[in-house]
Tab-separated table of C-alpha atoms and ligand atoms in Angstrom:
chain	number	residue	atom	x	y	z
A	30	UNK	CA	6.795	-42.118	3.744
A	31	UNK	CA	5.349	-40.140	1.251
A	32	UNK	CA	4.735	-36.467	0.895
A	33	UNK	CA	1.317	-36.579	2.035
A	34	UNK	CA	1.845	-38.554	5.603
A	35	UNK	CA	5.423	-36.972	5.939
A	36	UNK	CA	3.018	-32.993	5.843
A	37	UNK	CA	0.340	-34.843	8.292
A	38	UNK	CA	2.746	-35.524	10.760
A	39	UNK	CA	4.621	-32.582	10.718
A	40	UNK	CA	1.911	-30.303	10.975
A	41	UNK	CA	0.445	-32.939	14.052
A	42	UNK	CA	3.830	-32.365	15.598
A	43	UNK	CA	6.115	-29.735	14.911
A	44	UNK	CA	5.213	-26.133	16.242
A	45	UNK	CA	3.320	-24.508	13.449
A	46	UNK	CA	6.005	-21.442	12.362
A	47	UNK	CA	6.435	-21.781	8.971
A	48	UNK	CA	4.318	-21.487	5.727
A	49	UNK	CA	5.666	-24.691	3.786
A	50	UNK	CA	5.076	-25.382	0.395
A	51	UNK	CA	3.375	-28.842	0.106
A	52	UNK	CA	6.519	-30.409	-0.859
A	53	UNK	CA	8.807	-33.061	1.438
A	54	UNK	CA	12.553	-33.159	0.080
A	55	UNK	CA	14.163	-35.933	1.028
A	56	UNK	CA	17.960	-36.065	-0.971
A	57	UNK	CA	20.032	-33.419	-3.471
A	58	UNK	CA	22.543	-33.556	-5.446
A	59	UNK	CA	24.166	-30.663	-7.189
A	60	UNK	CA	21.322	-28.093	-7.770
A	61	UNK	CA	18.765	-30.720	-7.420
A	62	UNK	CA	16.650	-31.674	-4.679
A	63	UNK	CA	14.107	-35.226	-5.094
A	64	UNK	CA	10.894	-35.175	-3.205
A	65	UNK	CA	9.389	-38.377	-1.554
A	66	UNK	CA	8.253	-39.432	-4.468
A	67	UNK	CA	11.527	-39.545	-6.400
A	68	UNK	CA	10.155	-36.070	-8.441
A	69	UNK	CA	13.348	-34.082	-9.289
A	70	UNK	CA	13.052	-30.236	-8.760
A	71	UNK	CA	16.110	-27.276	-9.574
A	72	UNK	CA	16.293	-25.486	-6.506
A	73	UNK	CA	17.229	-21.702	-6.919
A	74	UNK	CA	16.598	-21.063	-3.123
A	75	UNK	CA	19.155	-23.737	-2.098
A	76	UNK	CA	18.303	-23.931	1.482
A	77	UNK	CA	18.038	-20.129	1.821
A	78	UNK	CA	21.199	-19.370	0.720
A	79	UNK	CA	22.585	-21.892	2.731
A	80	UNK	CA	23.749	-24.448	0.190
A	81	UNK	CA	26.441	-22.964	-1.049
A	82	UNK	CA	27.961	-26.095	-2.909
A	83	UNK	CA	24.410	-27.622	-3.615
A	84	UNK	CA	23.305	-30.875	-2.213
A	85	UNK	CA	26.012	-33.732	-1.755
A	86	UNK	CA	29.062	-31.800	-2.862
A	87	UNK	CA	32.119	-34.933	-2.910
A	88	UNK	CA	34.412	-33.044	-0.755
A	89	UNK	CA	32.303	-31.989	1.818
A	90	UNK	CA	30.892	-35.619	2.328
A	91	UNK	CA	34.146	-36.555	2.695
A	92	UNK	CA	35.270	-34.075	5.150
A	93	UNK	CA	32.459	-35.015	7.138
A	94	UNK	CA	32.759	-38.849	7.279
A	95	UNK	CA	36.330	-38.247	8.142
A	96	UNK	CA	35.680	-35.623	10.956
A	97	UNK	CA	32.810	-37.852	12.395
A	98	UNK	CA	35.505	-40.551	12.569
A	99	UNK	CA	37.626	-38.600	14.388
A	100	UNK	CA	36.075	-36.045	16.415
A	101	UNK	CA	32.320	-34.379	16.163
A	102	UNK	CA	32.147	-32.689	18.976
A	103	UNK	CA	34.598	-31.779	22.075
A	104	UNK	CA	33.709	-28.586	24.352
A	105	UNK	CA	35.153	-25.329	24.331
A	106	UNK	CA	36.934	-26.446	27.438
A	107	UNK	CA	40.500	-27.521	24.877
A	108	UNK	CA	41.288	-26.377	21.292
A	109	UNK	CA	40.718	-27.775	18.112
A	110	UNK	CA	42.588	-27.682	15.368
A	111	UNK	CA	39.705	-27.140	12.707
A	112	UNK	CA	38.196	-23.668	14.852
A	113	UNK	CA	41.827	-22.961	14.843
A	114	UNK	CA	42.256	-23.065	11.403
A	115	UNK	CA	38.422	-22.150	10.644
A	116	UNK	CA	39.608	-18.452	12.390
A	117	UNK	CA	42.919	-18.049	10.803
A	118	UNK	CA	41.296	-18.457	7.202
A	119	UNK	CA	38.280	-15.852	8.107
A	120	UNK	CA	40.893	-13.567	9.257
A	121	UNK	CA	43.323	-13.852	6.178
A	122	UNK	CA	40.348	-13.155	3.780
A	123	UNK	CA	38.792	-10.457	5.731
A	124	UNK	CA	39.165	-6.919	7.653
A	125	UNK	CA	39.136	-8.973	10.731
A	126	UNK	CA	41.271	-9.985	13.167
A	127	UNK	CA	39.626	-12.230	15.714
A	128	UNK	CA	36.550	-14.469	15.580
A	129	UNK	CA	33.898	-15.665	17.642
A	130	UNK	CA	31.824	-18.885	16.604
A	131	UNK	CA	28.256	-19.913	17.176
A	132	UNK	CA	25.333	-21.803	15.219
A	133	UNK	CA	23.066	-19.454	13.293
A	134	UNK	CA	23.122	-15.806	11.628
A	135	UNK	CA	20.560	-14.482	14.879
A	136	UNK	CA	23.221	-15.562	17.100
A	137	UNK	CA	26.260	-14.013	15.404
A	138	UNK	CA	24.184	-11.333	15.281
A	139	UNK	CA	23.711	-11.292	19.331
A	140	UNK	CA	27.401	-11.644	19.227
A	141	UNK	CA	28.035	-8.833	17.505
A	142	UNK	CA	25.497	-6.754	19.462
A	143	UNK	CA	27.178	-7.575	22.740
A	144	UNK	CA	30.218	-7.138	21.657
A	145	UNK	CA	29.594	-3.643	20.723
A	146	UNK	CA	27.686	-2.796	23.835
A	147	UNK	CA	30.377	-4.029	25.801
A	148	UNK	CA	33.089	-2.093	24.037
A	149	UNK	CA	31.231	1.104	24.186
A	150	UNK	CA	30.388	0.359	27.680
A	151	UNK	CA	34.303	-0.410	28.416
A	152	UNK	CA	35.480	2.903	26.278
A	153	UNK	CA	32.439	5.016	27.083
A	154	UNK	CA	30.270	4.313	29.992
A	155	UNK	CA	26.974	2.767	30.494
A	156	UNK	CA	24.933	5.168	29.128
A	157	UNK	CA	26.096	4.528	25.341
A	158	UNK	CA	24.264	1.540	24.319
A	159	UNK	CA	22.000	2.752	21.394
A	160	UNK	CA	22.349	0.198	18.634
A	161	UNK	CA	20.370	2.025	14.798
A	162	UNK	CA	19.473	-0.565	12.079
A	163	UNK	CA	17.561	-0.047	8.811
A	164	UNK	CA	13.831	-0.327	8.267
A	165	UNK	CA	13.091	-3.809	6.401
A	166	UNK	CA	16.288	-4.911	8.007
A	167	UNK	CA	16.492	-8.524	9.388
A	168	UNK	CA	19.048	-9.825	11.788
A	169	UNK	CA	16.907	-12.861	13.319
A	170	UNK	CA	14.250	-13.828	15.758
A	171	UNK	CA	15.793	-13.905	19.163
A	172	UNK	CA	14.507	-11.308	21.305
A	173	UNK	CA	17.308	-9.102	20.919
A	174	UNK	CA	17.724	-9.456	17.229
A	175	UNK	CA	13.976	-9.161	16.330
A	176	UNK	CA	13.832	-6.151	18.249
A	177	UNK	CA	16.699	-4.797	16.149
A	178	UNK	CA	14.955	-5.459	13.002
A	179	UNK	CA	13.121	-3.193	11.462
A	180	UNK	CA	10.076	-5.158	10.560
A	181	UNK	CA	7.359	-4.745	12.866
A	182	UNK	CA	5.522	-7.797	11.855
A	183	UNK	CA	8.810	-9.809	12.970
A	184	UNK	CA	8.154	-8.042	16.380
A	185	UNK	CA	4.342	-7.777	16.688
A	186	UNK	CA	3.290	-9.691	20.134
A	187	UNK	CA	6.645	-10.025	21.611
A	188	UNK	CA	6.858	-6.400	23.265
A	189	UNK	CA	8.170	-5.475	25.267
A	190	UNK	CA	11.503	-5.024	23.215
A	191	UNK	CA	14.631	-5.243	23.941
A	192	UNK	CA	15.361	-1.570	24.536
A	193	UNK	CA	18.553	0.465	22.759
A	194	UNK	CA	17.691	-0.054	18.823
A	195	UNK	CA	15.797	2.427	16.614
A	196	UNK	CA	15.847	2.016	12.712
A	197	UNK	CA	15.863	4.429	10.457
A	198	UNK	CA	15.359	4.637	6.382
A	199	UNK	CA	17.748	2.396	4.060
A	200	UNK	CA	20.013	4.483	1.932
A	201	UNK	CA	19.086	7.923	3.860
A	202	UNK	CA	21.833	9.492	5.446
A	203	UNK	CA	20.207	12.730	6.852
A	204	UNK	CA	17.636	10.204	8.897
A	205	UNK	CA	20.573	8.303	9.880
A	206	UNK	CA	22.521	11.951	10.919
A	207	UNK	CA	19.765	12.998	12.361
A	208	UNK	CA	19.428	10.019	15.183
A	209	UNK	CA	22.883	9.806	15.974
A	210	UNK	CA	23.349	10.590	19.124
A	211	UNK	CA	25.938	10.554	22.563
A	212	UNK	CA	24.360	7.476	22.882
A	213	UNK	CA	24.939	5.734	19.635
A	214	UNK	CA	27.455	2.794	19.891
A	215	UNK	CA	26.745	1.180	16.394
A	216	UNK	CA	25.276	1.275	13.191
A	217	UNK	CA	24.235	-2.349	12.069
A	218	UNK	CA	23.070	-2.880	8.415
A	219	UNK	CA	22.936	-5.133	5.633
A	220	UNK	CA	25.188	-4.098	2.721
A	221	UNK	CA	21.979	-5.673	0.668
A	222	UNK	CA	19.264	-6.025	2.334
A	223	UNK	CA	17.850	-9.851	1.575
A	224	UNK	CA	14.812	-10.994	3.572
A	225	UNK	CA	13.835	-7.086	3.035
A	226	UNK	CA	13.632	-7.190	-0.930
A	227	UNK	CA	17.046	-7.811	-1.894
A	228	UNK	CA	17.567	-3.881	-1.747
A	229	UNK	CA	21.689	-2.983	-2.434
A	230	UNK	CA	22.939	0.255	-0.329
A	231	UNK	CA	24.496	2.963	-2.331
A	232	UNK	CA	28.126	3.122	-2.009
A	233	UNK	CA	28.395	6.728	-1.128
A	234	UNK	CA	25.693	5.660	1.586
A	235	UNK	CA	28.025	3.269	3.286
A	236	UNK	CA	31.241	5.549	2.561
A	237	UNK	CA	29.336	8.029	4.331
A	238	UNK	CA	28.400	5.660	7.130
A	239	UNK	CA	31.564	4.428	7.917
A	240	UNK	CA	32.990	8.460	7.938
A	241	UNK	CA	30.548	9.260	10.433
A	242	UNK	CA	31.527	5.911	12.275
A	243	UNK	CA	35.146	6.338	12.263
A	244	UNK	CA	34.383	10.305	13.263
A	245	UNK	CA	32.308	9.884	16.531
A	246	UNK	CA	34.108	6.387	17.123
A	247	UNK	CA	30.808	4.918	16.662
A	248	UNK	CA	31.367	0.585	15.456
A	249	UNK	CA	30.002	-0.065	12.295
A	250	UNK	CA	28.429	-3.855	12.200
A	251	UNK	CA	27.851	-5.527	8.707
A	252	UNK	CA	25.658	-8.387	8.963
A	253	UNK	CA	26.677	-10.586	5.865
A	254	UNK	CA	24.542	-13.547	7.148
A	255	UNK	CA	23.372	-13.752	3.844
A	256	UNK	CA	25.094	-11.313	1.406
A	257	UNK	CA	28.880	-13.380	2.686
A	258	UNK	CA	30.345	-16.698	1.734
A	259	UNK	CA	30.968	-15.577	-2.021
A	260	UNK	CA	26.882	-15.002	-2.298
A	261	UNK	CA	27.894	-11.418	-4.028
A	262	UNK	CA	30.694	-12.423	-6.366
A	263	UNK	CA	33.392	-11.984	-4.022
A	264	UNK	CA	33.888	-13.589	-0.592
A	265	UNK	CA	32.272	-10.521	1.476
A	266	UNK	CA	29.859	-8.551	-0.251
A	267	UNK	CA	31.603	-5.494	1.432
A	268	UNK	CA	34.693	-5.847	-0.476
A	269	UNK	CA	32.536	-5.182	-3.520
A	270	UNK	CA	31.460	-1.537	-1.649
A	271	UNK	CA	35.454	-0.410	-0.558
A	272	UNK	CA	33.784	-0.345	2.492
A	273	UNK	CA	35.369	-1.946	5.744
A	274	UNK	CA	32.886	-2.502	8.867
A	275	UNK	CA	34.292	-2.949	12.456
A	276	UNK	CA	32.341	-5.812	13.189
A	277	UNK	CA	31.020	-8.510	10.581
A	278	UNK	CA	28.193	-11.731	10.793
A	279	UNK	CA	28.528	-14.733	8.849
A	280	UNK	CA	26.296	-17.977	9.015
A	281	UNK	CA	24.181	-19.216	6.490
A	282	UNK	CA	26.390	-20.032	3.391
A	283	UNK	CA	29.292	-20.515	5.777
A	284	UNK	CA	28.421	-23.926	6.897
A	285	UNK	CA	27.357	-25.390	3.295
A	286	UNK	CA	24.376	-26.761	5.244
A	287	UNK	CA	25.981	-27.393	8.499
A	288	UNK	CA	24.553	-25.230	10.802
A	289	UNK	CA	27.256	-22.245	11.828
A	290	UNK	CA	27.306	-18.532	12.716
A	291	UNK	CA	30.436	-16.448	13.299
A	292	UNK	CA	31.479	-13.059	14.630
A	293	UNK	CA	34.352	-11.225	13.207
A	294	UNK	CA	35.755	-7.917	14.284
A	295	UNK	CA	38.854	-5.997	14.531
A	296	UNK	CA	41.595	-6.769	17.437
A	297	UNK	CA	40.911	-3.802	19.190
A	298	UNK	CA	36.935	-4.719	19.248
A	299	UNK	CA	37.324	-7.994	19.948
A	300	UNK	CA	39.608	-7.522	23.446
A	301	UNK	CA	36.168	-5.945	25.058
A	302	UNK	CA	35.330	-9.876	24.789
A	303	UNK	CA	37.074	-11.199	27.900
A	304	UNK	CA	37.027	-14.760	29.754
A	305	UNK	CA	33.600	-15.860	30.297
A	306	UNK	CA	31.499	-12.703	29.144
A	307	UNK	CA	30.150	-14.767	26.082
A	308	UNK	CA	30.222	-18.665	25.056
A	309	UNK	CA	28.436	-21.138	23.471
A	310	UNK	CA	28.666	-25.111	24.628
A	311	UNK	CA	28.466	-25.984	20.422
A	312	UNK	CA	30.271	-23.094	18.911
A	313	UNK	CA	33.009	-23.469	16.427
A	314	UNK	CA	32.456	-27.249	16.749
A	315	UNK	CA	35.020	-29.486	14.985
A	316	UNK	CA	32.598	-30.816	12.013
A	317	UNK	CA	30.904	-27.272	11.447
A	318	UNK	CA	34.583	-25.837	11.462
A	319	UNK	CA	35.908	-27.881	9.461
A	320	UNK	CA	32.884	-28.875	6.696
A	321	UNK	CA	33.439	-24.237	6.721
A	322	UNK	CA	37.351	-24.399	6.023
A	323	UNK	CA	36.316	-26.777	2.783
A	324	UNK	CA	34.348	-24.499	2.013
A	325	UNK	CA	36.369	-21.750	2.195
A	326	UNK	CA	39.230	-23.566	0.561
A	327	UNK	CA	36.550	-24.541	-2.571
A	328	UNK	CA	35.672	-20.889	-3.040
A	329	UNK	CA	39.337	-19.656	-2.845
A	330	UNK	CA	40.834	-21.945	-4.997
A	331	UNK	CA	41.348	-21.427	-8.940
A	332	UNK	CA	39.027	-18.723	-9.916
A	333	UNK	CA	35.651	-19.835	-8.504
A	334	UNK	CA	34.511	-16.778	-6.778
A	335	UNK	CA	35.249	-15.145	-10.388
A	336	UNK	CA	32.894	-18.210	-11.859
A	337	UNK	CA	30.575	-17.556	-9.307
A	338	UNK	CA	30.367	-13.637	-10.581
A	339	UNK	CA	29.726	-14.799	-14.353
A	340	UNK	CA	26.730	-16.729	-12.872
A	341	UNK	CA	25.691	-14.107	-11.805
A	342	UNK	CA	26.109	-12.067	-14.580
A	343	UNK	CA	24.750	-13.944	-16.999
A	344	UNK	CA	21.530	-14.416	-14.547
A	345	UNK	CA	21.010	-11.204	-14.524
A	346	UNK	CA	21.219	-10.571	-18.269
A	347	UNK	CA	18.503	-13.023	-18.345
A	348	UNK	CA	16.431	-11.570	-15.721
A	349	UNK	CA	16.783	-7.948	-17.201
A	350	UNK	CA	15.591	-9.559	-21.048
A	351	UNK	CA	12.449	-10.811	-19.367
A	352	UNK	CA	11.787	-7.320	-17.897
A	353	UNK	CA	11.962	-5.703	-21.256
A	354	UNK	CA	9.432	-8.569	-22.082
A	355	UNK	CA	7.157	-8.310	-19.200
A	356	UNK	CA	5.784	-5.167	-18.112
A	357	UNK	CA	5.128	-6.152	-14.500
A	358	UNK	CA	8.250	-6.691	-14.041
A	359	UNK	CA	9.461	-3.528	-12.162
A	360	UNK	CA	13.012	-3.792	-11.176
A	361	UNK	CA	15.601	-6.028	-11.701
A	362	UNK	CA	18.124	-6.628	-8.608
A	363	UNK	CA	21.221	-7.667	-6.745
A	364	UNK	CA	24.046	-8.892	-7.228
A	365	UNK	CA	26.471	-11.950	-7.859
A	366	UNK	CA	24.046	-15.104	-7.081
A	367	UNK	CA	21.686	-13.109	-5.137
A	368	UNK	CA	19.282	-11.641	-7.428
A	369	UNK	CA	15.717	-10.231	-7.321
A	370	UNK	CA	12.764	-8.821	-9.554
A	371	UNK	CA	10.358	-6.808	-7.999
A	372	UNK	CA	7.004	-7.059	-9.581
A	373	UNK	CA	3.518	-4.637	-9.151
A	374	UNK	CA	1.781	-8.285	-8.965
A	375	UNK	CA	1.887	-10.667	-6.213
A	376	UNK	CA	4.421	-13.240	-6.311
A	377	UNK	CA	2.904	-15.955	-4.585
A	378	UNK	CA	1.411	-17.391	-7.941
A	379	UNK	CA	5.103	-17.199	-9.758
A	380	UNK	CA	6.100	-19.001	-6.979
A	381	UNK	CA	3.623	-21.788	-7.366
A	382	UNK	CA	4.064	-21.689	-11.307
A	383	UNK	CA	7.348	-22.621	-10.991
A	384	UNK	CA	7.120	-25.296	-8.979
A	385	UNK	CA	4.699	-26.863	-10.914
A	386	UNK	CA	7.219	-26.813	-13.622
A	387	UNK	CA	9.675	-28.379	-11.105
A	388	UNK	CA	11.710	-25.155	-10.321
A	389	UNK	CA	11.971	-23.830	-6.457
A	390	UNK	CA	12.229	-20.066	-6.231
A	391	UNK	CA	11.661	-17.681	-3.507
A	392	UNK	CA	9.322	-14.531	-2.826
A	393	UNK	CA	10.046	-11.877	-0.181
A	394	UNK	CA	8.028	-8.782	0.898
A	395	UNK	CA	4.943	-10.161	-1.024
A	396	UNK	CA	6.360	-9.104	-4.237
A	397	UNK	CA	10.016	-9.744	-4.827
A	398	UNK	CA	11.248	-13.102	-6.085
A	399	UNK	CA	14.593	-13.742	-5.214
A	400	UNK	CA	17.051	-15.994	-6.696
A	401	UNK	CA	19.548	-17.241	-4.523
A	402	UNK	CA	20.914	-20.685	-6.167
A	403	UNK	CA	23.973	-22.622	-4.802
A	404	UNK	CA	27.276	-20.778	-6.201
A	405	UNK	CA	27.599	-23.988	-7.887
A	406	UNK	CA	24.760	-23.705	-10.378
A	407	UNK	CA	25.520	-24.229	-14.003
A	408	UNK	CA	24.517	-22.097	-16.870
A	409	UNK	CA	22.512	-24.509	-18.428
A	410	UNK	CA	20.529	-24.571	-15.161
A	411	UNK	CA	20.117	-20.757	-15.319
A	412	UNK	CA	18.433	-21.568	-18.610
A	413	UNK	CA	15.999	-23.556	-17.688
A	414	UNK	CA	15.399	-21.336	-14.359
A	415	UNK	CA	14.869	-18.540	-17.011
A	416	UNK	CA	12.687	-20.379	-19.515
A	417	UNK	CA	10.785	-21.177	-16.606
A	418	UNK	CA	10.290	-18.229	-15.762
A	419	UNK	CA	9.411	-16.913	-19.386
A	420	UNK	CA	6.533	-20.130	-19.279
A	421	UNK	CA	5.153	-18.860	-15.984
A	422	UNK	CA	5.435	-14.940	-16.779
A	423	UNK	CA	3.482	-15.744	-19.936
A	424	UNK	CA	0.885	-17.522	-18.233
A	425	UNK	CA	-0.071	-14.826	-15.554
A	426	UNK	CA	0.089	-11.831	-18.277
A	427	UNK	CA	-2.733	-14.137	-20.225
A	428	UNK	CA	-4.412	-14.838	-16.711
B	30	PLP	C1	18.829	-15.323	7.715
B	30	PLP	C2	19.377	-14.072	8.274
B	30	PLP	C3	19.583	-13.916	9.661
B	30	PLP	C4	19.161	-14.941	10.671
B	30	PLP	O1	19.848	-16.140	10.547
B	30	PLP	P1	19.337	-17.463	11.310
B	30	PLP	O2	20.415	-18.458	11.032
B	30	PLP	O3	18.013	-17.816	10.744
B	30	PLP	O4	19.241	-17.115	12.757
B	30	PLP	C5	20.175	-12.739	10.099
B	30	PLP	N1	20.542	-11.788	9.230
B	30	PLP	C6	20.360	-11.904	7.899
B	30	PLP	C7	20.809	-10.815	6.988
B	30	PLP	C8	19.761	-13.046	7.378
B	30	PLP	O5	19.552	-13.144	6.061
């Protein structure tokens, strides 16, 4: 089919929640994806941050055609020997000491909010359920995770809430002081925030967090949905912060594509989890588990995450040359492979520039493009991202 039909039906069909570009991908390889009509684009979005090892990475087709042969999916009725390992590698690499497994970042973070609810409930009572996030957080779309989000156009038309979550101001401690309460079981946040305009948190914010955590035994939940998985320049963007949470959410870059979520927290956490009080019939599912362990083992082998960091790097250089150049250009963002550029004009058009020069990039919050390539993406690819960019740039300053 080609692009045109493959839209038609689509939007004839499928539920009408997303704003797609008019663009129908249909195979990648490396940083590339090829539209219906054999066009070849350089993705710097990969998937959402999803696509860790770009499109048709060798070893993770082959650790999926060998898992499919053996097993795809069992129940969480016996063990498997990829969740097995899957957990023991998380653990080794992290803070944590147990994990939980699911399918997407909203419902790691669900995890993680009922974990904590039931440990303060177990340690404190029932009347300490108060869960405070960030304004321009996101943690997903389920009812409980919208309403922790501090967006209210994520949440507009929904209400009523799910009660026990207030947000309060990124980076502002006093606000954050000032709404802790005997209630207060956890502080969830986003070392950077990414749907919300790729915004980092001070250091001294989070040391100061996690002091107040650790003070009024209060869990501190990281949700590394899209900041984990080597995204930052190391495995967990938290390491970069010498900041430990008590409870952690992967998903996103975790499964390379294969859809994943995970919960990690500390032993002592993770025993308020008990038989039956949380479960999921495809959760840490033999092909998700073990397409994640490749992963894992890619990333931790040989220097990459340190590769993956000079990406980065030099990215960045080139983003902060074209601010000097371009005087919308207000701020320059981010770090490791997720970088942004917030701009005082709407991004929208950059966006569509691009792609008409065959480059996918991403705008959040109206006007912050955000760069969030596969880990794998070359430097001569960064080139071309930038003197795409330069092409575009040059364009709207004549426009
Ligand atoms: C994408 C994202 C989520 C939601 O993940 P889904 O897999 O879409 O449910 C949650 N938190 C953060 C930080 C995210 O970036």
């Amino acid at each position: 089919m080609l692009t045109e039909e493959i839209q038609h039906m689509s939007d004839q069909y499928v539920m009408n929640t997303y704003n797609r570009l008019p663009l129908s991908i249909v195979r990648g390889q490396g940083c590339h994806v090829y539209d219906a009509e054999g066009r070849s684009y350089l993705d710097c979005v990969g998937g959402i941050a999803v696509n860790t090892l770009g499109y048709s990475h060798p070893d993770l087709v082959t650790s999926i055609e060998r898992q499919a042969r053996h097993l795809l999916h069992t129940s969480n009725l016996f063990y498997t020997e990829p969740q097995a390992e899957l957990a023991h590698c998380l653990v080794e690499h992290s803070f944590a000491d147990k994990v939980f497994f699911c399918n997407s970042g909203a419902e790691a973070n669900e995890a993680a909010i009922k974990l904590a609810r039931k440990y303060s409930h177990d340690h404190f009572g029932p009347n300490r359920s108060e869960i405070l996030t960030m304004v321009n957080s996101f943690h997903g779309r389920t009812m409980a995770t919208l309403s922790a989000t501090g967006q209210t156009k994520v949440q507009h038309g929904f209400e009523p809430l799910v009660p026990g979550f207030t947000s309060v101001p990124f980076n502002d401690i006093d606000s954050l002081e000032a709404k802790i309460s005997d209630q207060t079981a956890a502080i969830m946040i986003e070392p950077i925030l990414g749907e919300g305009g790729v915004i980092e948190a001070d250091t001294a914010y989070l040391k100061a967090l996690r002091d107040l955590c650790t003070a009024r035994n209060i869990l501190l939940i990281f949700d590394e949905v899209q900041t984990g998985i080597g995204r930052t320049g190391t495995l967990f963007a938290y390491e970069q912060f010498r900041v430990q949470p008590d409870i952690m959410t992967l998903a996103k870059g975790l499964g390379g594509g294969i859809p994943i979520g995970a919960c990690l927290a500390t032993e002592n956490i993770a025993q308020a989890f008990t038989y039956g009080t949380h479960g999921s019939t495809f959760g840490g599912n033999p092909l998700a588990c073990t397409v994640a362990r490749q992963i894992l083992r890619i990333l931790l082998e040989g220097g990459e995450l340190e590769r993956c960091q000079e990406r980065g790097t030099y990215l960045r250089k080139g983003l902060l040359s074209l601010q000097e150049q371009f005087s919308f250009i207000k701020d320059v963002r981010g770090r490791g492979l997720l970088q942004g550029i917030e701009l005082s004009i709407d991004g929208k058009p950059i966006v569509m520039g691009c792609l008409a020069h065959r480059v996918i990039i991403n705008c959040t919050m109206g006007r912050v493009l955000r760069f969030i390539p596969p880990l794998i993406i070359t430097q001569a690819e960064i080139d071309v991202l930038l003197a795409t960019l330069e092409k575009v740039f040059l364009k709207q300053r004549e426009a």
